[in-house]
Amino acid sequence: MSTTNTTTPQPQTTLGPGRRPGRRRPAPGVADAVLIGRSVRHSLRDVETMLMAVLLPVMLMLMFTYVFGGAISAGGTIAQDGGYVDYVVPGIILTCAGFGASSAAVDTATDMANGIIDRFRTMPMRSSAVLTGHTVASLARNLVATAVVILVALLVGFRPSAGPAQWLAAAGLVALYILAITTLFTAIGVVAGSPQAASGYGFVLLFLPYLSSAFVPVETMPGWLQPIAEYQPITAVNESLRALLMGTDPGWYGPAAVAWCIGIGAIGVIWGAAAFRRRAGRR
Amino acid sequence: MEATIQALGVRKAFGTRTVLDGIDLEVPAGSIAAVLGPNGAGKTTLLNILSTLVAPDAGTVTVNGHDLARDPSAIRESISVTGQAAAVDEVLTGEENVTMMGRLNGLNRAEARRRSRELLESFDLADAARQRVVTFSGGMRRRLDLALSLVATPPVIFLDEPTTGLDTRSRRALWQTIHGLRTDGATILLTTQYLEEADELADDVTLIDGGRVVASGSPGELKAQVGETVVELKTHDGELLAAVPTDGTLPGLRAAINQLEERAAPGAAVSLRSPTLDDVFLHLTDPAAGQATTQKAFS
């Protein structure tokens, strides 16, 4: 190390001649844990996104309760005892979760555009742990957003009648839903050419709740639209969630919701992983 | 003994565009090799193939005794790569970047923190360790990028245009670092557009253009082909009329000036300069042109 004829100090590389042992593979799970920590830090430091994640639920909750709620209730089609607030809470939870999860697409696309993924790829680690990081951070972020929705809802008159088991089931269902759509958004982030494109594609998915039973009952929609609204995944998740929160029986919506989430999640994981591998050879 | 990096007949096309058209390359253990060429010559693609990022269409590659087709993950355990884009995490601080890379290289928390302090110190980033990278200047990013590559101590190091975009002082400091790595026992392959850089660092230079090896040899051997000095003839408003390579001796200069005689326009001025990549490149791709006149073909 000190044998070179240099005038500037040498960076300390710590090893003597011929003693460069190679890289150590991180222990199983370490890469995932480290990259989850990275994504959580990203989330906490992205002030605008965090602000939106908290403000959006508040705004939606207030708007649907005080602005649209009167007109929709006056139509007389909402059968909920507690009025429109009790009806709309699950829909707002799902809308906010969808919005929050969509930033996973932007985060992933940003990483894909940057050299950092290439660096991971040349290291002896599972480089798709980057995607795991974004997915878990999205889950954590959106569970917080969900708690905010419920808190605001309680303040404006939401009166759930769920028991502890049903609360637990509801939380599990919301988590499953967030995971499912996050994997889909992550795959979109891998495929999209740029963060801007990822944001655009993600936006399309955010309209799905409006075409479900989230905000108005399916029966009030035009006939041709009803089958679409009734059998799309968000209606199943939404009806199950509403039933759990209000202490009623979700019926067939329950298994349908779980099946939809697992199906969507599986597509997201497989598509995302395949696209991640494919993007490697192209540059 | 087998070379540490070996490529034989490596080809790669993206769609109908052939980027590498049969590249052969050998880098002996403990040496520094430079791949020299203009933009678009295929330097980065070659490096991406050697570092397992891109699969070649044809040809064989071994790095540190591991075959690329059979065991890319063993290659990944033997290499460190610094790409052209600074692969740093802008949201994290400098310290968090290095610590994260340490953890991903199998160091435990304490080791990773210690390594992070060492590297930030030696790359002159200790003062900025707790700042987010988004506030770093271009030179600081580049240094952090290198620090990240050197968290691990693999035997083979790839550097893609390591000094592009650095000021002269940082460039010289980085050259010292690279010499130090070789002293440390590393085998280094770097790409560059600068003859001066290849001259300073490399034991062997491989000149590539259009996806083919145009020439290879030590920097001295390559430069000997174009001479030590280039004599240029320019009009008084700076337009290049002719450039003749010479060996720098008095008879050589005299011969060169005689050659220029016939091209001299009224008011034209003669000047001397060192050979550049342009000269070597043009000489090697078109020896006839190199002997007589060298025009600026690319800049």
XYZ file of C-alpha atoms in Angstrom:
582
model
C 0.000 0.000 0.000
C 2.686 2.475 1.016
C 5.100 1.414 -1.689
C 3.659 3.600 -4.464
C 5.376 6.876 -5.257
C 2.458 9.106 -4.490
C 2.136 12.529 -3.027
C -1.593 12.413 -2.324
C -2.861 10.181 0.475
C -4.068 6.762 -0.571
C -7.604 5.740 0.257
C -7.373 3.047 2.869
C -8.247 -0.221 1.243
C -7.030 -2.170 4.293
C -5.603 -5.211 2.558
C -2.111 -6.206 1.581
C -1.034 -7.469 -1.838
C -2.904 -10.498 -3.088
C -5.316 -10.438 -0.198
C -8.560 -9.435 -1.793
C -10.944 -12.119 -0.668
C -14.021 -11.265 -2.727
C -17.464 -10.279 -1.633
C -19.400 -11.859 1.129
C -22.947 -12.846 0.368
C -25.266 -11.272 2.965
C -27.024 -13.746 5.286
C -30.520 -14.786 4.164
C -33.034 -12.034 4.806
C -30.419 -9.334 5.434
C -30.707 -7.814 1.951
C -34.492 -7.662 2.343
C -34.249 -6.111 5.812
C -31.692 -3.527 4.691
C -33.702 -2.539 1.615
C -36.959 -2.388 3.565
C -35.189 0.013 5.924
C -34.075 2.028 2.908
C -37.591 2.305 1.478
C -39.067 3.246 4.850
C -36.478 6.021 5.153
C -37.418 7.168 1.657
C -41.081 7.301 2.688
C -40.374 9.247 5.866
C -38.199 11.778 4.026
C -40.572 12.343 1.124
C -42.523 15.055 2.887
C -44.915 15.819 0.005
C -45.983 12.206 -0.433
C -46.416 11.734 3.310
C -48.477 14.905 3.524
C -50.681 13.743 0.656
C -51.026 10.306 2.256
C -52.441 11.941 5.379
C -54.318 14.847 3.802
C -56.094 12.838 1.116
C -58.011 10.638 3.576
C -59.035 13.702 5.574
C -60.222 15.609 2.505
C -62.054 12.637 0.979
C -63.719 11.825 4.283
C -64.900 15.389 4.803
C -65.995 15.807 1.187
C -68.017 12.623 1.010
C -69.602 13.229 4.389
C -70.469 16.913 4.141
C -70.569 17.678 0.399
C -71.863 14.589 -1.426
C -73.267 12.733 1.560
C -76.494 14.775 1.843
C -77.443 14.377 -1.793
C -76.609 10.678 -1.882
C -78.524 9.934 1.344
C -81.491 11.980 0.144
C -81.744 9.623 -2.828
C -82.916 7.065 -0.307
C -80.888 4.185 -1.681
C -78.470 3.817 1.209
C -79.786 1.179 3.566
C -77.164 1.826 6.258
C -78.635 2.786 9.667
C -75.919 5.301 10.484
C -76.369 7.097 7.188
C -73.841 7.715 4.457
C -70.740 7.930 6.701
C -71.080 4.292 7.701
C -71.606 3.374 4.054
C -68.654 5.233 2.583
C -65.804 4.551 5.073
C -64.601 1.281 3.472
C -64.623 2.928 0.040
C -62.460 5.769 1.269
C -60.069 3.324 2.940
C -59.638 1.476 -0.371
C -59.313 4.679 -2.412
C -56.626 6.043 -0.117
C -54.788 2.711 -0.039
C -54.818 2.674 -3.831
C -53.483 6.202 -3.965
C -50.796 5.453 -1.403
C -49.755 2.231 -3.120
C -49.415 4.020 -6.459
C -46.329 5.812 -5.176
C -44.638 2.383 -5.071
C -44.796 2.497 -8.892
C -43.017 5.856 -8.935
C -40.402 4.736 -6.366
C -39.679 1.575 -8.343
C -39.468 3.411 -11.666
C -37.091 5.943 -10.098
C -34.795 3.122 -8.975
C -34.968 1.453 -12.382
C -33.952 4.710 -14.095
C -31.040 5.230 -11.685
C -27.832 3.170 -11.747
C -28.454 1.760 -8.292
C -30.275 -1.358 -9.487
C -27.409 -2.143 -11.854
C -25.062 -1.904 -8.900
C -27.181 -4.411 -6.967
C -27.271 -6.690 -9.984
C -23.488 -6.988 -10.070
C -23.448 -7.992 -6.406
C -23.973 -11.506 -5.031
C -27.438 -10.744 -3.660
C -31.036 -11.114 -4.806
C -31.385 -7.705 -6.441
C -35.173 -7.893 -6.581
C -35.049 -7.374 -2.806
C -35.359 -3.727 -3.885
C -38.953 -4.503 -4.856
C -39.581 -6.217 -1.511
C -38.370 -3.035 0.170
C -40.808 -0.824 -1.737
C -43.670 -3.262 -1.134
C -43.216 -3.500 2.621
C -42.731 0.263 2.980
C -45.943 0.794 1.005
C -47.782 -1.591 3.332
C -46.580 0.321 6.400
C -47.387 3.725 4.841
C -50.880 2.711 3.828
C -51.768 1.070 7.105
C -50.995 4.436 8.701
C -53.209 6.165 6.111
C -55.976 3.661 6.903
C -55.714 4.470 10.606
C -56.038 8.163 9.721
C -59.199 7.483 7.679
C -60.784 5.596 10.557
C -59.815 8.275 13.050
C -61.313 11.072 10.951
C -64.353 8.917 10.228
C -64.968 8.407 13.942
C -64.770 12.176 14.429
C -67.421 12.871 11.780
C -69.858 10.294 13.040
C -68.726 6.843 11.860
C -70.170 4.275 14.278
C -68.782 0.809 13.491
C -70.253 -2.185 15.293
C -67.422 -4.669 14.723
C -66.196 -6.918 17.543
C -62.452 -7.478 18.167
C -62.339 -10.493 15.831
C -64.012 -8.528 13.069
C -61.650 -5.578 13.519
C -58.776 -7.992 13.206
C -60.264 -9.567 10.094
C -60.905 -6.103 8.629
C -57.291 -5.060 9.275
C -56.083 -8.307 7.705
C -58.238 -7.754 4.633
C -57.021 -4.156 4.213
C -53.398 -5.326 4.551
C -53.976 -8.066 1.993
C -55.579 -5.563 -0.393
C -52.670 -3.106 0.022
C -50.131 -5.876 -0.620
C -51.995 -7.059 -3.707
C -52.243 -3.677 -5.392
C -48.736 -2.675 -4.288
C -47.211 -5.663 -6.076
C -49.192 -4.643 -9.157
C -47.988 -1.039 -8.879
C -44.421 -2.243 -8.338
C -44.628 -4.288 -11.542
C -45.949 -1.194 -13.351
C -42.972 0.716 -11.964
C -40.567 -1.883 -13.408
C -42.213 -1.841 -16.830
C -42.759 1.926 -17.117
C -39.932 3.726 -18.850
C -39.768 6.615 -16.389
C -41.178 7.768 -13.047
C -43.584 10.081 -14.902
C -44.928 7.218 -17.012
C -45.295 5.054 -13.902
C -47.331 7.769 -12.271
C -49.562 8.002 -15.370
C -50.272 4.271 -15.641
C -50.920 4.069 -11.917
C -53.494 6.826 -12.172
C -55.769 4.656 -14.331
C -56.060 2.049 -11.588
C -57.148 4.701 -9.098
C -60.469 5.128 -10.883
C -61.597 1.573 -10.175
C -63.186 2.360 -6.767
C -65.584 4.812 -8.438
C -66.872 1.971 -10.631
C -67.704 -0.173 -7.601
C -70.049 -0.156 -4.672
C -67.594 2.045 -2.763
C -69.457 5.339 -3.060
C -72.921 4.492 -4.397
C -74.814 1.184 -4.456
C -74.419 -0.792 -7.678
C -78.252 -0.862 -8.137
C -78.272 2.893 -8.806
C -75.971 2.536 -11.824
C -77.175 2.081 -15.426
C -78.042 -1.532 -16.318
C -75.061 -2.132 -18.604
C -72.647 -0.953 -15.940
C -74.085 -2.998 -13.079
C -72.458 -6.376 -13.929
C -69.078 -4.674 -14.357
C -69.371 -2.887 -11.030
C -70.790 -5.901 -9.207
C -68.123 -8.380 -10.245
C -65.004 -6.235 -10.205
C -62.532 -6.900 -7.374
C -63.035 -3.636 -5.489
C -66.729 -4.331 -4.900
C -65.941 -7.687 -3.307
C -63.251 -6.206 -1.060
C -65.376 -3.170 -0.269
C -68.538 -5.118 0.622
C -66.528 -7.536 2.797
C -64.842 -4.679 4.591
C -68.136 -2.873 5.160
C -69.762 -6.045 6.489
C -66.855 -6.661 8.878
C -66.854 -3.078 10.167
C -70.642 -3.047 10.635
C -70.670 -6.500 12.232
C -72.711 -8.197 9.530
C -72.058 -11.298 7.431
C -69.971 -10.645 4.284
C -71.434 -13.762 2.640
C -69.795 -14.774 -0.629
C -68.031 -11.396 -0.879
C -65.580 -12.604 1.809
C -63.989 -15.514 -0.041
C -64.286 -13.576 -3.317
C -62.335 -10.653 -1.841
C -59.558 -12.910 -0.536
C -59.378 -14.774 -3.840
C -59.193 -11.508 -5.825
C -56.396 -10.152 -3.622
C -54.349 -13.339 -3.836
C -54.899 -13.494 -7.596
C -53.922 -9.857 -8.171
C -50.959 -10.194 -5.828
C -49.736 -13.305 -7.640
C -50.005 -11.566 -11.019
C -48.126 -8.571 -9.629
C -45.316 -10.695 -8.178
C -44.872 -12.889 -11.259
C -45.151 -10.011 -13.729
C -42.872 -7.788 -11.669
C -40.189 -10.451 -11.192
C -40.233 -11.449 -14.870
C -40.072 -7.821 -16.040
C -37.273 -7.121 -13.562
C -35.202 -9.953 -15.010
C -35.969 -8.927 -18.588
C -35.016 -5.291 -18.073
C -31.524 -6.483 -17.103
C -30.406 -7.611 -20.553
C -31.659 -4.634 -22.443
C -29.050 -2.077 -21.579
C -1.146 -18.855 -15.885
C -4.627 -18.069 -17.060
C -5.543 -14.386 -17.339
C -7.877 -13.016 -14.664
C -10.239 -11.545 -17.233
C -10.606 -13.367 -20.535
C -13.015 -12.640 -23.358
C -13.028 -14.564 -26.606
C -15.133 -13.689 -29.651
C -17.693 -11.705 -27.679
C -20.601 -10.512 -29.801
C -23.664 -8.513 -28.922
C -26.389 -6.958 -31.031
C -29.359 -4.934 -29.860
C -31.992 -5.630 -32.493
C -30.295 -5.145 -35.836
C -27.567 -2.903 -34.429
C -24.318 -4.792 -33.825
C -22.561 -3.284 -30.834
C -19.789 -5.820 -30.298
C -18.497 -7.732 -33.288
C -16.112 -10.330 -31.900
C -14.034 -8.845 -29.082
C -10.986 -10.664 -27.678
C -9.455 -9.409 -24.465
C -7.040 -10.733 -21.847
C -6.132 -9.042 -18.590
C -3.368 -10.698 -16.537
C -3.735 -10.870 -12.743
C -2.688 -7.744 -10.899
C -2.575 -5.476 -13.937
C -4.556 -2.474 -15.106
C -6.114 -2.687 -18.559
C -7.798 0.179 -20.362
C -10.426 -0.144 -23.070
C -10.073 2.993 -25.122
C -12.502 4.205 -27.747
C -14.836 6.977 -28.839
C -18.465 7.268 -27.749
C -20.557 4.414 -29.123
C -17.568 2.124 -29.675
C -19.111 -0.529 -27.423
C -17.002 0.076 -24.297
C -19.909 0.132 -21.862
C -21.613 -2.876 -23.433
C -18.371 -4.831 -23.127
C -18.089 -3.869 -19.477
C -21.752 -4.763 -18.861
C -21.131 -8.212 -20.323
C -17.963 -8.819 -18.284
C -19.785 -7.717 -15.122
C -22.782 -10.073 -15.708
C -25.319 -7.309 -16.422
C -25.843 -8.245 -20.054
C -25.612 -11.693 -21.644
C -23.470 -11.876 -24.805
C -24.981 -13.315 -28.011
C -21.803 -15.306 -28.651
C -18.338 -15.818 -27.267
C -16.917 -16.958 -23.957
C -15.994 -14.933 -20.905
C -14.168 -15.992 -17.766
C -13.529 -13.714 -14.814
C -11.330 -14.852 -11.940
C -11.612 -18.404 -13.260
C -15.422 -18.453 -13.386
C -17.303 -18.977 -16.607
C -19.923 -16.301 -17.349
C -22.410 -18.656 -18.962
C -22.151 -21.342 -16.258
C -21.661 -19.414 -13.039
C -22.428 -15.671 -13.192
C -23.064 -15.539 -9.452
C -19.482 -16.703 -8.728
C -18.303 -13.821 -10.926
C -20.436 -11.419 -8.886
C -18.588 -12.548 -5.781
C -15.268 -11.650 -7.434
C -16.002 -8.203 -8.881
C -16.902 -4.650 -8.058
C -18.380 -2.349 -10.678
C -18.528 1.410 -10.975
C -20.836 2.369 -13.798
C -21.033 5.659 -15.663
C -24.146 6.878 -13.883
C -23.386 7.589 -10.234
C -25.302 4.728 -8.603
C -25.964 6.461 -5.315
C -29.141 6.862 -3.296
C -29.961 10.563 -3.306
C -32.475 10.416 -0.484
C -30.045 8.861 1.971
C -27.017 10.557 3.505
C -23.493 9.731 2.391
C -22.935 7.685 5.512
C -26.214 5.779 5.101
C -25.271 4.945 1.515
C -21.939 3.394 2.481
C -23.350 1.605 5.529
C -26.178 0.146 3.436
C -23.692 -1.130 0.873
C -21.596 -2.634 3.674
C -24.596 -4.524 5.025
C -25.447 -5.741 1.519
C -21.873 -7.026 1.293
C -22.261 -9.204 4.336
C -20.735 -6.896 6.964
C -22.500 -6.689 10.302
C -23.737 -3.328 11.604
C -20.582 -2.416 13.508
C -18.263 -3.462 10.668
C -20.382 -1.577 8.151
C -20.245 1.603 10.236
C -16.496 1.318 10.690
C -15.929 0.731 6.985
C -18.193 3.668 6.204
C -16.116 6.002 8.379
C -12.871 4.779 6.790
C -14.086 5.191 3.233
C -15.757 8.574 3.727
C -12.578 9.801 5.376
C -10.313 8.596 2.576
C -12.565 9.953 -0.173
C -12.671 13.343 1.500
C -16.379 13.093 2.285
C -16.240 12.939 6.087
C -17.590 16.482 6.480
C -20.583 15.723 4.271
C -21.252 12.281 5.772
C -24.531 13.314 7.366
C -25.823 15.343 4.436
C -28.282 13.885 2.001
C -26.651 13.001 -1.291
C -29.126 15.201 -3.190
C -27.104 18.179 -1.887
C -23.776 16.753 -3.172
C -21.860 18.250 -6.101
C -21.068 16.120 -9.160
C -17.534 15.429 -7.973
C -18.726 14.418 -4.494
C -21.263 12.028 -6.017
C -18.597 10.437 -8.145
C -16.335 9.978 -5.114
C -19.188 8.502 -3.098
C -19.980 6.207 -6.007
C -16.396 4.931 -5.934
C -16.449 4.581 -2.170
C -19.562 2.395 -2.561
C -17.750 0.212 -5.085
C -14.813 -0.209 -2.727
C -16.837 -1.213 0.339
C -16.115 -4.787 -0.617
C -12.602 -5.873 -1.552
C -13.063 -8.214 -4.498
C -10.059 -9.202 -6.632
C -11.447 -7.720 -9.866
C -12.535 -4.107 -10.317
C -14.420 -2.668 -13.311
C -14.542 1.090 -13.815
C -16.619 2.624 -16.622
C -15.159 6.018 -17.564
C -14.224 6.691 -13.944
C -12.931 10.228 -14.411
C -15.446 11.594 -16.918
C -16.851 14.813 -15.491
C -14.168 15.233 -12.816
C -11.933 18.274 -12.512
C -8.178 17.880 -12.957
C -7.421 17.651 -9.258
C -10.057 14.983 -8.583
C -8.944 13.109 -11.664
C -5.347 12.951 -10.428
C -6.487 11.874 -6.965
C -8.553 9.114 -8.517
C -5.604 7.942 -10.590
C -3.648 7.571 -7.350
C -6.498 5.577 -5.879
C -6.525 3.243 -8.862
C -2.750 2.740 -8.654
C -3.224 2.011 -4.959
C -5.813 -0.670 -5.722
C -3.391 -2.391 -8.043
C -0.675 -2.276 -5.398
C -3.267 -3.866 -3.169
C -3.470 -6.843 -5.518
C -6.545 -5.981 -7.565
C -6.916 -6.623 -11.274
C -8.521 -3.582 -12.888
C -10.307 -3.055 -16.176
C -11.392 0.475 -16.993
C -12.835 2.228 -20.002
C -11.848 5.699 -21.045
C -12.039 8.171 -23.884
C -8.757 9.788 -22.933
C -5.418 8.582 -24.244
C -3.759 10.514 -21.439
C -5.677 8.488 -18.875
C -4.861 5.162 -20.493
C -1.241 6.301 -20.688
C -1.138 7.208 -17.009
C -2.868 4.121 -15.667
C -2.807 1.141 -17.943
C -0.292 -1.628 -18.490
C -2.198 -2.619 -21.603
C -4.577 -0.686 -23.803
C -7.199 -2.195 -26.063
C -8.452 0.270 -28.631
C -11.936 -0.521 -29.877
C -14.149 1.062 -32.471
C -17.391 -0.067 -34.055
C -17.427 -3.119 -31.794
C -14.046 -4.425 -32.932
C -10.552 -4.392 -31.460
C -8.579 -1.971 -33.610
C -5.303 -2.357 -31.765
C -3.851 -3.449 -28.470
C -0.573 -3.083 -26.691
C 1.161 -1.026 -24.048
C 0.514 2.740 -24.171
C 4.078 3.251 -25.381
C 3.642 0.813 -28.256
C 0.436 2.511 -29.333
C 1.797 6.004 -29.183
C 4.989 5.005 -30.986
C 2.773 4.351 -33.989
C 1.730 8.004 -34.229
C 4.911 9.538 -32.940
C 5.708 11.629 -29.913
C 4.586 14.988 -31.247
C 2.100 16.235 -33.785
C 2.930 19.230 -35.964
C -0.142 21.221 -36.902
C -0.600 23.830 -39.593
C -3.455 26.268 -39.067
C -4.685 29.340 -40.929
C -4.505 32.591 -38.979
C -8.184 32.202 -37.978
C -7.544 28.742 -36.524
C -8.761 26.404 -39.250
C -6.719 23.188 -39.322
C -4.958 22.704 -42.644
C -2.842 19.674 -41.782
C -1.402 17.688 -38.909
C 1.661 15.455 -39.172
C 2.828 13.063 -36.463
C 6.561 12.995 -35.774
C 8.978 11.274 -33.427
C 9.906 14.610 -31.855
C 13.527 14.581 -33.043
C 15.029 17.436 -35.044
C 15.235 15.468 -38.325
C 11.669 14.261 -37.726
C 10.408 17.806 -37.233
C 12.288 19.016 -40.260
C 10.751 16.284 -42.400
C 7.291 17.130 -41.073
C 7.685 20.805 -41.795
C 8.879 20.002 -45.280
C 5.724 17.956 -45.783
C 3.654 20.949 -44.717
C 5.413 23.279 -47.111
C 3.147 22.475 -50.020
C -0.022 23.088 -47.981
C 1.040 26.363 -46.460
C -1.348 29.231 -47.113
C -0.396 32.897 -46.585
C -0.458 33.710 -42.852
C -0.610 30.056 -41.776
C 1.064 29.182 -38.440
C 2.784 26.027 -37.225
C 2.365 24.609 -33.712
C 3.326 21.462 -31.800
C 1.122 19.318 -29.574
C 1.028 15.859 -27.983
C -0.774 13.032 -29.774
C -4.410 12.565 -28.832
C -6.821 9.700 -29.090
C -7.891 11.217 -32.422
C -4.411 10.734 -33.814
C -3.955 7.170 -32.579
C -7.428 6.263 -33.631
C -7.209 7.730 -37.112
C -3.762 6.355 -37.616
C -4.880 2.859 -36.675
C -8.145 2.809 -38.551
C -6.662 4.495 -41.631
C -2.849 4.291 -41.593
C -2.503 6.132 -44.907
C -4.312 9.142 -43.546
C -2.294 8.953 -40.358
C 0.999 9.149 -42.228
C 0.136 12.139 -44.296
C -2.586 14.239 -42.794
C -4.804 13.926 -39.762
C -8.075 15.734 -39.858
C -10.353 16.137 -36.885
C -12.708 13.227 -37.378
C -14.480 13.298 -34.051
C -14.248 15.395 -30.981
